[in-house]
mmCIF file of C-alpha atoms in Angstrom:
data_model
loop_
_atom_site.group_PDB
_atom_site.id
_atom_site.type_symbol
_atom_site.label_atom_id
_atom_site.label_comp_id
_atom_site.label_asym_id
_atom_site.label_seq_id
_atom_site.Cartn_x
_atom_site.Cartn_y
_atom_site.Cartn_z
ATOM 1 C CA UNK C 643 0.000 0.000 0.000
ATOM 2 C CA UNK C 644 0.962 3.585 -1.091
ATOM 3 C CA UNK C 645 2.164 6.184 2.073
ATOM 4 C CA UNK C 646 0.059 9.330 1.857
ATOM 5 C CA UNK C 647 1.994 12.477 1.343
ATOM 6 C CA UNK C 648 0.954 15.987 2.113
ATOM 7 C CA UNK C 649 0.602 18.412 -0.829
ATOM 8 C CA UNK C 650 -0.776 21.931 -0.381
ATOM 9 C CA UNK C 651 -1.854 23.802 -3.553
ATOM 10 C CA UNK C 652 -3.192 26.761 -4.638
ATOM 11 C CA UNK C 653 -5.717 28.253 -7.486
ATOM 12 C CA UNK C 654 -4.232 29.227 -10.588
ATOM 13 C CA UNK C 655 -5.419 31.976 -12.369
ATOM 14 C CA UNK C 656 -2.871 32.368 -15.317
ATOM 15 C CA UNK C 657 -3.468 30.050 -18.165
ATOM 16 C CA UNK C 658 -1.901 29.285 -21.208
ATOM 17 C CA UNK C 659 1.756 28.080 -22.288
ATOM 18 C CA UNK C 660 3.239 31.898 -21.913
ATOM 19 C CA UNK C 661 1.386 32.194 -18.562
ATOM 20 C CA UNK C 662 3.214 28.460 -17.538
ATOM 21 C CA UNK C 663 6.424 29.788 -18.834
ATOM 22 C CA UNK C 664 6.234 32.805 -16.675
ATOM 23 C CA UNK C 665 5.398 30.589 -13.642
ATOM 24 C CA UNK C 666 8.484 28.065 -14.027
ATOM 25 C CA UNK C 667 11.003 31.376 -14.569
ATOM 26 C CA UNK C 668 9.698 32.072 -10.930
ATOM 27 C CA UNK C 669 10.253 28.625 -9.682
ATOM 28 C CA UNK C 670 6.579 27.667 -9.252
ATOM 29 C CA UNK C 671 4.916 24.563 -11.475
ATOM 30 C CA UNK C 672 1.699 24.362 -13.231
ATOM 31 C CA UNK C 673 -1.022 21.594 -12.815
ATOM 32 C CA UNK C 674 -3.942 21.000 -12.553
ATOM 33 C CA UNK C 675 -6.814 18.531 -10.821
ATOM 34 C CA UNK C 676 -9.388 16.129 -11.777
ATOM 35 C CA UNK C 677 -11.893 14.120 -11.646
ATOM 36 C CA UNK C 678 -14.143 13.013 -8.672
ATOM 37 C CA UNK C 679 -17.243 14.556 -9.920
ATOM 38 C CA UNK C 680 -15.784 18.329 -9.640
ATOM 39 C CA UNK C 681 -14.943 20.754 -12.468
ATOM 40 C CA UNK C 682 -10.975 20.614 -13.227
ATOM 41 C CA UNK C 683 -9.243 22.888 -11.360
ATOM 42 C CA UNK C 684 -6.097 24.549 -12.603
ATOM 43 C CA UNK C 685 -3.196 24.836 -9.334
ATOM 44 C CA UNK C 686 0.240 25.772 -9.025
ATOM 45 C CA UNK C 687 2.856 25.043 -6.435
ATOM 46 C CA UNK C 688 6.501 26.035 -5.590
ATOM 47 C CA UNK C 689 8.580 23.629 -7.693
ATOM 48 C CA UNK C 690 11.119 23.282 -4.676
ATOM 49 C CA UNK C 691 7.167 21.872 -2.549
ATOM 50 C CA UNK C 692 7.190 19.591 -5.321
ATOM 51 C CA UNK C 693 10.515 18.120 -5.402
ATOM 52 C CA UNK C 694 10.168 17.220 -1.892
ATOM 53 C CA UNK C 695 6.877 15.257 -2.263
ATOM 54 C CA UNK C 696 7.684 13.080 -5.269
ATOM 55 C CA UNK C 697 11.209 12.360 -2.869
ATOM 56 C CA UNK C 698 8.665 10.818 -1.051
ATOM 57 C CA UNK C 699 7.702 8.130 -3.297
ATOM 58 C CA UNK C 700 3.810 8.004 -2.222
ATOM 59 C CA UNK C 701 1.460 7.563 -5.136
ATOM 60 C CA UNK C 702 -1.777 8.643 -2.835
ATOM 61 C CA UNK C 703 -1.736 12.486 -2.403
ATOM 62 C CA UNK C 704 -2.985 14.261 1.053
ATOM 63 C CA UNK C 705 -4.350 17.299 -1.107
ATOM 64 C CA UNK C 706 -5.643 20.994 0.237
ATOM 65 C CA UNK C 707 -6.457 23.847 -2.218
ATOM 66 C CA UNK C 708 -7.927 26.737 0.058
ATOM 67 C CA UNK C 709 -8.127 24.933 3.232
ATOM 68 C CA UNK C 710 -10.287 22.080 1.185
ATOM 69 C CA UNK C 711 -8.805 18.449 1.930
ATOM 70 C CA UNK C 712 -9.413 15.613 -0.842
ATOM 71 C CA UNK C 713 -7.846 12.584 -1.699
ATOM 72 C CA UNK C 714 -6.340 12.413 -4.977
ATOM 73 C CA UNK C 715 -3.230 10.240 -6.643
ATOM 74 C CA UNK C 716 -0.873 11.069 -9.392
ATOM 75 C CA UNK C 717 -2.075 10.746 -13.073
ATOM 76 C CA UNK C 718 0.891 12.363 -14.670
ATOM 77 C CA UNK C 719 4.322 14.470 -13.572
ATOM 78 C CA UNK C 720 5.909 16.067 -17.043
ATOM 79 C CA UNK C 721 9.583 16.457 -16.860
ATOM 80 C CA UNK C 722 11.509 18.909 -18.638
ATOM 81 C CA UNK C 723 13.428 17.023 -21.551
ATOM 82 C CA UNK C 724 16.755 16.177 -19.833
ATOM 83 C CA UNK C 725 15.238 15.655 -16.203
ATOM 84 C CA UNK C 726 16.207 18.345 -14.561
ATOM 85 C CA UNK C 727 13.165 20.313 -13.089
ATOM 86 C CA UNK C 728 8.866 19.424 -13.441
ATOM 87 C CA UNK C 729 7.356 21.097 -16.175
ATOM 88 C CA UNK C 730 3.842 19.996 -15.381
ATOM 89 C CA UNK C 731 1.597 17.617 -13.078
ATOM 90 C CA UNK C 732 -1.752 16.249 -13.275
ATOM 91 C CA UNK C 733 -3.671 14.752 -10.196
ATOM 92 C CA UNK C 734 -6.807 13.188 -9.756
ATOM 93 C CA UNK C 735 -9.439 13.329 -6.874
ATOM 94 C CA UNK C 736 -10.460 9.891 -5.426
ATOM 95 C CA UNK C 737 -12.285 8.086 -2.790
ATOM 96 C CA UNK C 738 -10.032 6.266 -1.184
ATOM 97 C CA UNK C 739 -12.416 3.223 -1.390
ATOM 98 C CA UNK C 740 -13.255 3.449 -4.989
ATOM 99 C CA UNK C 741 -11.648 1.410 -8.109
ATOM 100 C CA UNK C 742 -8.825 3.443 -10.059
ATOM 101 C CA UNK C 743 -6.544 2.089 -13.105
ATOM 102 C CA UNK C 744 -3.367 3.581 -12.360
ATOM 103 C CA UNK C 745 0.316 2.630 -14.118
ATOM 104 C CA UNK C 746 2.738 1.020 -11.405
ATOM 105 C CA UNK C 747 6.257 0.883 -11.728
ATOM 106 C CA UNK C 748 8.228 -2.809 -11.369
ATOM 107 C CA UNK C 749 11.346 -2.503 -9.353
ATOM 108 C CA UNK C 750 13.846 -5.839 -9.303
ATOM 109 C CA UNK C 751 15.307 -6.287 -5.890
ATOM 110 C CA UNK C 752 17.934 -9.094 -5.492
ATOM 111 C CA UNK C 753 20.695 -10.258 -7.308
ATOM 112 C CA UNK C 754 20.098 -13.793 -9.524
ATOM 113 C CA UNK C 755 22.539 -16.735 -9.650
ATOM 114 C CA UNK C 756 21.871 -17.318 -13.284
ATOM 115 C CA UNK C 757 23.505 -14.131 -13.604
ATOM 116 C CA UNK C 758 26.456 -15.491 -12.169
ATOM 117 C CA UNK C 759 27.234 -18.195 -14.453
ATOM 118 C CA UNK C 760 26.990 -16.701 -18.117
ATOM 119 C CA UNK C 761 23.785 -15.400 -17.832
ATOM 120 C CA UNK C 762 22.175 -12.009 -17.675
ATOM 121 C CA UNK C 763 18.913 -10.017 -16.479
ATOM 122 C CA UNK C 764 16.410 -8.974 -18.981
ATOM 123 C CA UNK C 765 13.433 -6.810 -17.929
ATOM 124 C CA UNK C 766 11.268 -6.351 -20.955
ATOM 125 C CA UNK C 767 8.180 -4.961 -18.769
ATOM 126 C CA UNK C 768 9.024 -2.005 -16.698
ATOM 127 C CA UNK C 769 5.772 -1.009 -15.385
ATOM 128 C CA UNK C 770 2.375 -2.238 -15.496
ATOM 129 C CA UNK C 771 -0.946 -0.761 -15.572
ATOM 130 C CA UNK C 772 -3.452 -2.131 -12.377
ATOM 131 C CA UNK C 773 -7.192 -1.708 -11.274
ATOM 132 C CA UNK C 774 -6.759 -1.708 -7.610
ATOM 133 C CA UNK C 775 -8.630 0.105 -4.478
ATOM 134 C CA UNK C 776 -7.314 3.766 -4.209
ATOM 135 C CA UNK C 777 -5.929 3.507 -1.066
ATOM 136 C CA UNK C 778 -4.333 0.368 -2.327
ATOM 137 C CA UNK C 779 -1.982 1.439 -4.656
ATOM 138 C CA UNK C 780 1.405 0.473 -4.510
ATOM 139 C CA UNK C 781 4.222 2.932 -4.737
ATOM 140 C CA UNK C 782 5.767 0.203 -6.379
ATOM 141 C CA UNK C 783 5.794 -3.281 -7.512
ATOM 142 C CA UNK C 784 8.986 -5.567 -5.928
ATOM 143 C CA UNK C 785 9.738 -8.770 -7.751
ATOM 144 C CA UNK C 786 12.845 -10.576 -6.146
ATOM 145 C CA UNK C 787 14.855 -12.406 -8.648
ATOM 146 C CA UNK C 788 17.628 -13.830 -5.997
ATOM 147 C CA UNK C 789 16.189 -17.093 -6.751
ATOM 148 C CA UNK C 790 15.869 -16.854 -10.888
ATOM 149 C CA UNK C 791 18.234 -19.877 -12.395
ATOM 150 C CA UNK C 792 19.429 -19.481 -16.282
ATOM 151 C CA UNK C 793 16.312 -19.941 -18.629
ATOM 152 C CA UNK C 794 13.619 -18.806 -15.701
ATOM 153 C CA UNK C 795 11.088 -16.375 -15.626
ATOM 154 C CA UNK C 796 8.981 -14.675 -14.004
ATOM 155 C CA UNK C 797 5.307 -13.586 -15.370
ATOM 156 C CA UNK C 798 2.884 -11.083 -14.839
ATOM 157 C CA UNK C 799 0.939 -14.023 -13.551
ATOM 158 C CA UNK C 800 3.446 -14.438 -10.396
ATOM 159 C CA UNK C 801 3.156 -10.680 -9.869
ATOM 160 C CA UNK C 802 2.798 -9.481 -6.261
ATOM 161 C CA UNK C 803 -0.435 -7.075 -6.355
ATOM 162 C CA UNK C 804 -2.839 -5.879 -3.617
ATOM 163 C CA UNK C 805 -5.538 -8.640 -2.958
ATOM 164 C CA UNK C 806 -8.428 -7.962 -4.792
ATOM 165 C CA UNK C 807 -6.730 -6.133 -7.779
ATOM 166 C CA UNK C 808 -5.672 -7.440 -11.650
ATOM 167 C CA UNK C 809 -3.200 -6.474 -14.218
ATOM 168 C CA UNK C 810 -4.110 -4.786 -17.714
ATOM 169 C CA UNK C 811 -1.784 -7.308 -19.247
ATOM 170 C CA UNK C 812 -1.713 -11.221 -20.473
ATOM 171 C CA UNK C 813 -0.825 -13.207 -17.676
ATOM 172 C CA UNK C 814 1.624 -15.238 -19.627
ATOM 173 C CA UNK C 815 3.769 -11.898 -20.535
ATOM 174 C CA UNK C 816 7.204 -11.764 -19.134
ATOM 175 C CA UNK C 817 8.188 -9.791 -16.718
ATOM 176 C CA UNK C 818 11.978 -11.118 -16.487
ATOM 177 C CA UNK C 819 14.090 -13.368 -16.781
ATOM 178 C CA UNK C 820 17.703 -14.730 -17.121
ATOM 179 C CA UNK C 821 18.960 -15.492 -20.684
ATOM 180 C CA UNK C 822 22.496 -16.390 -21.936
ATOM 181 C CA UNK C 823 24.904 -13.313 -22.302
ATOM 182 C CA UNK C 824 25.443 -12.690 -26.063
ATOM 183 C CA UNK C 825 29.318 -13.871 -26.840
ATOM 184 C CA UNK C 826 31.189 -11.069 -27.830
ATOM 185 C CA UNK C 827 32.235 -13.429 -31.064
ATOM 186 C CA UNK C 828 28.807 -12.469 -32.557
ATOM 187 C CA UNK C 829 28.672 -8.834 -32.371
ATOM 188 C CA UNK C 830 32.673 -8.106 -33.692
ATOM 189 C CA UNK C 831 34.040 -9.131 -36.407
ATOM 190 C CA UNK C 832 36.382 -12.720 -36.001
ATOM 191 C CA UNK C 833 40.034 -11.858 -36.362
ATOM 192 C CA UNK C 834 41.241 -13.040 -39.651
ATOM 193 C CA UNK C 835 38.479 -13.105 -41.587
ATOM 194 C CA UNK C 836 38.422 -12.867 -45.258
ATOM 195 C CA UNK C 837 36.747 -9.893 -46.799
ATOM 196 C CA UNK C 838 33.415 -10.237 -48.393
ATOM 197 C CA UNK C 839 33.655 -10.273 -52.187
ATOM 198 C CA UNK C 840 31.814 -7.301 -53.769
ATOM 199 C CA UNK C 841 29.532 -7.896 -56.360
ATOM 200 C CA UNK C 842 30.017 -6.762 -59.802
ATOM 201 C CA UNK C 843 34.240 -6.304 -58.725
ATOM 202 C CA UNK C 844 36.362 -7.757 -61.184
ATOM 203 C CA UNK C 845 39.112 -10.158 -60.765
ATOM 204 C CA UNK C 846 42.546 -9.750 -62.278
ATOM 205 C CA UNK C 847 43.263 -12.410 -64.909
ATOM 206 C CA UNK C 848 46.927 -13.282 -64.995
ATOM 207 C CA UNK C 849 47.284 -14.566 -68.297
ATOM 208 C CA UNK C 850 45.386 -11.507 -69.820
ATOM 209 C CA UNK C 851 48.082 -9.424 -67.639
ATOM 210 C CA UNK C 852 51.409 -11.356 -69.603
ATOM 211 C CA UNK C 853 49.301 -10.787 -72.791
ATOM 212 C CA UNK C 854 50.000 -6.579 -72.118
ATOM 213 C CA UNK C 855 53.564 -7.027 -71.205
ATOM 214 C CA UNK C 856 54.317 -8.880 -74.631
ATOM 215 C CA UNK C 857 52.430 -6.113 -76.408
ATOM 216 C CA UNK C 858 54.440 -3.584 -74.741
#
């Protein structure tokens, strides 16, 4: 289950990308609120408030605007292109005991033995998207692979979710597991080797070159 955080907002009046741009120069970040059965409402908070609540990890947010609590969770933090500040958030209200689809991340934890002997880790799902009770969601989901052998997997099947919820994806999908490290043999090129003919290159006849030294 998700920790709740603590996020105070306020109103925002200026609208627009300009009015956003003006906002970030003086270190404050657009967003904006939804859902719930309200009317979306446009906020803005110091970016350095921010920073210190996504630190926290939590997924469920302990939101005021004006002295007005709610509960809401994250829907969407925009980064700037290289990472370095927020450009934009999105939240959205909730009751804590109603169904929301919301996109968990899937964090390894544990080092595997087939990754000792040749082998090596290969994550191809990252996150997953879950239907879960709001005050249910995870911050994140922990697979331990200290016990994955060479050729084993783990699938969204074996996933550890909150009772009661279910994964937007085919059970059978992989989640990870350990495959053979590619030799290096196949991606350079083998010492020695002769070069490739090129097509349409002709080949030097050495009788025809005696024929033009007896001419000359």
């Amino acid at each position: 289950m998700s920790n709740e955080a603590k996020l105070v907002v306020e109103p925002r009046t200026e609208m627009g990308s300009a009015a956003c741009r003006r906002l970030r120069k003086r270190g404050l970040v657009p967003g904006n609120v939804y859902g719930h059965n309200a009317d979306p409402l446009a906020v803005v908070v110091a970016s350095d408030v921010l920073g210190l609540f996504l630190k926290t990890g939590s997924r469920v947010v302990d939101l005021e605007v004006s002295g007005k609590q709610d509960k809401a969770v994250i829907r969407e933090v925009k980064w700037e292109v290289f990472g370095r500040y927020v450009e934009h958030f999105d939240l959205l209200r909730v009751d804590p005991n109603e169904r929301v689809t919301i996109t968990v991340p899937i964090v390894l934890k544990g080092a595997a033995p087939g990754a000792v002997g040749g082998g090596m880790v290969e994550q191809p799902m990252h996150s997953i998207e879950i239907d879960c009770l709001a005050y249910q969601i995870p911050d994140s989901i922990v697979v331990r692979i200290s016990t994955l052998e060479m050729g084993q997997i783990i699938h969204v099947r074996e996933l550890p979710l909150p009772e009661g919820s279910h994964a937007h994806a085919a059970p059978d999908a992989i989640v990870v597991h350990i495959v053979k490290a590619r030799e290096e043999a196949e991606t350079a090129a083998t010492p020695g080797a002769s070069e490739p003919e090129v097509v349409g290159k002709k080949v030097a006849d050495p009788d025809a070159a005696k024929d033009d030294k007896k001419k000359k």
